[in-house]
C-alpha cells in the first residue's frame, strides 16, 4: 500500500488480492475497499465525536463532577459509522464529554501549563 496520495486521481494506490471468479474486476480498475480486521481483543467503544487528536496522541475528556474534569490519553484502534474503538481501562461509571469537549480540553491544557 502506498503512503502517498496520488495527486492526479486523489486516491491511495494499493495492491489487493481478491477472488474474481466472474471476472467482474479488470486490471487497473478503481474500487473502494473496506478492510476489516478481526481481533480477539476486548475494546471499548465511544462516540467518534468524543475523540481529540493532539500532539500525535488521542485524548478524551472525562467528567467526574462540575469541578473535576480530566483528560486521558487513549489508544485508538479504529472507527466505523460514528463509533470509535479504543483500548483503555475506562470504567462504566466514567462519563465522557462529547459536546464542546475540544474547548474544555484546551482550557484544561492551558491550566496545566500555568502550574
Coordinates of C-alpha atoms in Angstrom, one line a residue:
X1 CA 0.0 0.0 0.0
X2 CA 1.4 3.4 -1.0
X3 CA 1.8 6.0 1.7
X4 CA 1.4 8.8 -0.8
X5 CA -1.8 10.2 -2.1
X6 CA -1.9 10.3 -6.0
X7 CA -2.4 14.0 -6.8
X8 CA -4.0 13.3 -10.2
X9 CA -6.6 10.7 -9.2
X10 CA -6.9 11.7 -5.5
X11 CA -6.5 8.1 -4.3
X12 CA -4.0 5.9 -2.4
X13 CA -2.8 3.1 -4.6
X14 CA -2.8 -0.4 -3.1
X15 CA -2.4 -3.9 -4.4
X16 CA -5.3 -6.1 -3.3
X17 CA -5.7 -9.8 -3.8
X18 CA -9.3 -11.0 -4.1
X19 CA -11.4 -13.7 -5.7
X20 CA -12.6 -12.7 -9.1
X21 CA -14.4 -15.9 -10.4
X22 CA -16.9 -13.9 -12.5
X23 CA -14.2 -11.7 -13.9
X24 CA -16.0 -8.5 -12.8
X25 CA -12.8 -6.8 -11.8
X26 CA -10.3 -5.7 -14.5
X27 CA -6.6 -4.7 -14.1
X28 CA -6.3 -1.0 -13.3
X29 CA -9.9 -0.6 -12.1
X30 CA -10.7 1.9 -9.3
X31 CA -12.5 0.3 -6.4
X32 CA -13.5 1.3 -2.9
X33 CA -12.0 -1.2 -0.4
X34 CA -13.0 -1.6 3.2
X35 CA -10.6 -3.7 5.2
X36 CA -11.9 -5.4 8.3
X37 CA -9.5 -6.8 10.8
X38 CA -10.8 -9.4 13.3
X39 CA -9.2 -9.4 16.7
X40 CA -9.7 -11.3 19.9
X41 CA -9.0 -8.1 22.0
X42 CA -11.7 -6.7 24.1
X43 CA -12.0 -3.0 23.3
X44 CA -14.2 -0.1 24.3
X45 CA -16.4 1.9 22.1
X46 CA -17.0 5.6 22.4
X47 CA -18.6 8.1 20.1
X48 CA -16.1 9.3 17.5
X49 CA -17.1 12.9 18.3
X50 CA -15.5 12.4 21.8
X51 CA -12.0 11.8 20.4
X52 CA -9.5 14.7 20.4
X53 CA -6.3 14.3 18.4
X54 CA -3.4 16.5 19.8
X55 CA 0.3 16.2 19.5
X56 CA 0.2 12.8 17.8
X57 CA -1.9 11.3 20.6
X58 CA -5.7 10.7 21.0
X59 CA -7.4 12.0 24.1
X60 CA -10.8 12.1 25.8
X61 CA -12.2 14.4 28.4
X62 CA -13.7 12.7 31.4
X63 CA -16.4 14.3 33.6
X64 CA -16.2 13.5 37.3
X65 CA -18.3 16.4 38.6
X66 CA -18.8 20.1 37.9
X67 CA -15.4 20.9 39.4
X68 CA -13.4 17.9 38.3
X69 CA -12.7 17.3 34.6
X70 CA -9.7 15.5 33.4
X71 CA -8.1 14.4 30.1
X72 CA -6.8 11.0 29.4
X73 CA -4.7 9.6 26.5
X74 CA -6.3 6.6 24.9
X75 CA -5.1 4.1 22.3
X76 CA -7.1 4.5 19.1
X77 CA -7.9 1.2 17.4
X78 CA -10.3 2.2 14.6
X79 CA -13.7 3.6 13.8
X80 CA -16.9 2.8 11.9
X81 CA -20.1 4.8 11.4
X82 CA -19.6 7.3 14.3
X83 CA -18.3 4.7 16.8
X84 CA -14.6 4.7 17.8
X85 CA -12.8 1.7 19.2
X86 CA -10.2 2.4 21.9
X87 CA -8.1 0.3 24.2
X88 CA -8.2 1.8 27.7
X89 CA -9.3 0.9 31.2
X90 CA -12.3 3.2 31.4
X91 CA -14.9 2.1 33.9
X92 CA -18.6 2.1 33.1
X93 CA -19.2 4.7 35.7
X94 CA -16.9 7.3 34.0
X95 CA -18.6 9.8 31.8
X96 CA -17.0 11.1 28.6
X97 CA -17.7 14.6 27.3
X98 CA -18.7 14.8 23.7
X99 CA -20.1 18.3 23.4
X100 CA -17.7 21.3 23.5
X101 CA -15.0 18.8 24.6
X102 CA -12.3 20.5 22.5
X103 CA -12.9 23.8 24.2
X104 CA -12.7 22.1 27.6
X105 CA -9.7 20.1 26.6
X106 CA -7.8 23.3 25.6
X107 CA -8.8 25.0 28.9
X108 CA -7.5 22.1 30.9
X109 CA -4.3 22.0 28.9
X110 CA -3.8 25.8 29.4
X111 CA -4.3 25.4 33.2
X112 CA -1.8 22.6 33.3
X113 CA 0.8 24.8 31.6
X114 CA 0.3 27.6 34.2
X115 CA 1.2 25.2 37.1

